[in-house]
Every structure is written in structure tokens, then in C-alpha cells.
PDB file of C-alpha atoms in Angstrom:
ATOM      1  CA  UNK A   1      12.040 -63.098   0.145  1.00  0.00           C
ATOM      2  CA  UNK A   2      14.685 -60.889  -2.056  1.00  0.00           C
ATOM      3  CA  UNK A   3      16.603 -64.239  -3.216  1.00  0.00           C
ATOM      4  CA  UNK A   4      13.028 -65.173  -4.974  1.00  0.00           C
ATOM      5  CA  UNK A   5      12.022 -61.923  -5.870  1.00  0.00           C
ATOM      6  CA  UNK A   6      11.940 -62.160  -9.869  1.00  0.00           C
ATOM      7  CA  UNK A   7      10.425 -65.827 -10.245  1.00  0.00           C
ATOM      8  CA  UNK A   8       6.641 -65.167 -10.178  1.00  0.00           C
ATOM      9  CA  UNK A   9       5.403 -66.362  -7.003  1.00  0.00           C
ATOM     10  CA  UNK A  10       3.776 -63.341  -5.907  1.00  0.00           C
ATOM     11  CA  UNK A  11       2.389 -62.596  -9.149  1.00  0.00           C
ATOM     12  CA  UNK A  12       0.956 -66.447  -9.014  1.00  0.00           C
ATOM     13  CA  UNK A  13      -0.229 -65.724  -5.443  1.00  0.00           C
ATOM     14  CA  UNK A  14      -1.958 -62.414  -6.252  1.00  0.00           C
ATOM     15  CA  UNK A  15      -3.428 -63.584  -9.639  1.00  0.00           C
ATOM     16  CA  UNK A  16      -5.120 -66.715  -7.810  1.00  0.00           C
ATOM     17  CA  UNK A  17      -6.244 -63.869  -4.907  1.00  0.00           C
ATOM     18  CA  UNK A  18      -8.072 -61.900  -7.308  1.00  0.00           C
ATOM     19  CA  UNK A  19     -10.163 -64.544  -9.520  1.00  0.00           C
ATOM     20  CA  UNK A  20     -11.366 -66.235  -6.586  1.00  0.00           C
ATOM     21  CA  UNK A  21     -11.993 -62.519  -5.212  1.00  0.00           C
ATOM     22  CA  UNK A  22     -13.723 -61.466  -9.163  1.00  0.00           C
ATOM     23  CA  UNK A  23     -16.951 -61.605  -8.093  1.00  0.00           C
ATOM     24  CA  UNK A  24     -16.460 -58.644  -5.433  1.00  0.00           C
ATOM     25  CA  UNK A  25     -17.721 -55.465  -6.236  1.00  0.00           C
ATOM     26  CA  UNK A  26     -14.672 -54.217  -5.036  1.00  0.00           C
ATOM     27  CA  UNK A  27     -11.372 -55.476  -3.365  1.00  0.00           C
ATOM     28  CA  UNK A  28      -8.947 -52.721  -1.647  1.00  0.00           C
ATOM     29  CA  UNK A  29      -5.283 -53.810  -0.937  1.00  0.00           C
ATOM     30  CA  UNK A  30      -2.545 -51.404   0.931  1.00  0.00           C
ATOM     31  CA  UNK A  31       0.735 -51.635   0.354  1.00  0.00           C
ATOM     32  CA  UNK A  32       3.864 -49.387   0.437  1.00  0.00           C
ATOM     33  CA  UNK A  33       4.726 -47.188  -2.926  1.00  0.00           C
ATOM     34  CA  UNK A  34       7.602 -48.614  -3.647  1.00  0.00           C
ATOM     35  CA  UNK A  35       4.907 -52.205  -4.221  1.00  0.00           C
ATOM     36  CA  UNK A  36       2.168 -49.529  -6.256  1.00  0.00           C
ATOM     37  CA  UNK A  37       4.103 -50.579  -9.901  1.00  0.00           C
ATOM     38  CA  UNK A  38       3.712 -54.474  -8.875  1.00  0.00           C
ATOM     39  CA  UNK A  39       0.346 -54.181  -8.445  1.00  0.00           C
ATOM     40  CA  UNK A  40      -0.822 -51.748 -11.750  1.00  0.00           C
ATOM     41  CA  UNK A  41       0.928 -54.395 -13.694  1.00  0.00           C
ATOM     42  CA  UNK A  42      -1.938 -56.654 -12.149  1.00  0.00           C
ATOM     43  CA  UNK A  43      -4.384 -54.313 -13.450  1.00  0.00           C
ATOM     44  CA  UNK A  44      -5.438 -52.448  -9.796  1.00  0.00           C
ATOM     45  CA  UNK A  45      -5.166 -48.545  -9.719  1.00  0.00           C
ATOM     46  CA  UNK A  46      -3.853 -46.294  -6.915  1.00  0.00           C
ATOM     47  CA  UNK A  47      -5.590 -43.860  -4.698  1.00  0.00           C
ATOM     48  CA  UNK A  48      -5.127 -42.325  -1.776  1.00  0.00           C
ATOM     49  CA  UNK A  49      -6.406 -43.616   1.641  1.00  0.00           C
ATOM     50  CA  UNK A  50      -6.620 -42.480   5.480  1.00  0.00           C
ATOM     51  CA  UNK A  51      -6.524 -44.946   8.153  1.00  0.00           C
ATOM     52  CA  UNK A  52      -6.657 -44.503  11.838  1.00  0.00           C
ATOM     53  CA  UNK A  53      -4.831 -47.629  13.742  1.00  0.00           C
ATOM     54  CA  UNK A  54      -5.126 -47.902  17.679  1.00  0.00           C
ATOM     55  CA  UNK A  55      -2.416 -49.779  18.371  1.00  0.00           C
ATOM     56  CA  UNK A  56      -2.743 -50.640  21.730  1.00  0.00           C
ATOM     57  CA  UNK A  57      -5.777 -52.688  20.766  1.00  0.00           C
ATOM     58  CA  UNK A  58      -3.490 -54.596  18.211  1.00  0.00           C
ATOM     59  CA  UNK A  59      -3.581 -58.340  18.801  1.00  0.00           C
ATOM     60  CA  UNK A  60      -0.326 -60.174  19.462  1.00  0.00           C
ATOM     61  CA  UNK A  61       1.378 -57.632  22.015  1.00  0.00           C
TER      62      UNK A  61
END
């Protein structure tokens, strides 16, 4: 939400994602590029990615 953007929730949120995720080999999160600086400060690195979505199997529709 934009009004509560600045008051560390997500950070909190994230933060308490990844130490219960620490003992992963590896944990992949995609998110637009305009997010990518949120995240490095969080210590996760970009790369690039493909995916292939078939939407009309999506849930919810």
C-alpha cells in the first residue's frame, strides 16, 4: 500500500521470509525491476529468467 510504503513492513515481512527460508539451498523470488533495488538491499542478486505461463489453466477464472 503506497500510504505505508517507507515504514518497514515489507522489509520486516521479507527479512522473517528468508531466515525461516536460510536453510534452502536456494530461494528464487520474481518481481518487477522497478522492486530489483528493494530486494539487493536484502542481500539477493538479479538474473535473468524465462517463464512460460498457460493461462487458461490459471486457477481462479
Amino acid at each position: 500500500m503506497p500510504e505505508r510504503q517507507g515504514e518497514g513492513v515489507g522489509r520486516e515481512l521479507v527479512e522473517r521470509m528468508l531466515k525461516q527460508l536460510g536453510n534452502l539451498y536456494m530461494i528464487d523470488l520474481c518481481c518487477d525491476d522497478g522492486l530489483v533495488p528493494f530486494y539487493e538491499q536484502l542481500g539477493m542478486h538479479r538474473v535473468n529468467g524465462m517463464v512460460l505461463r498457460n493461462y487458461e489453466r490459471q486457477s481462479g477464472n
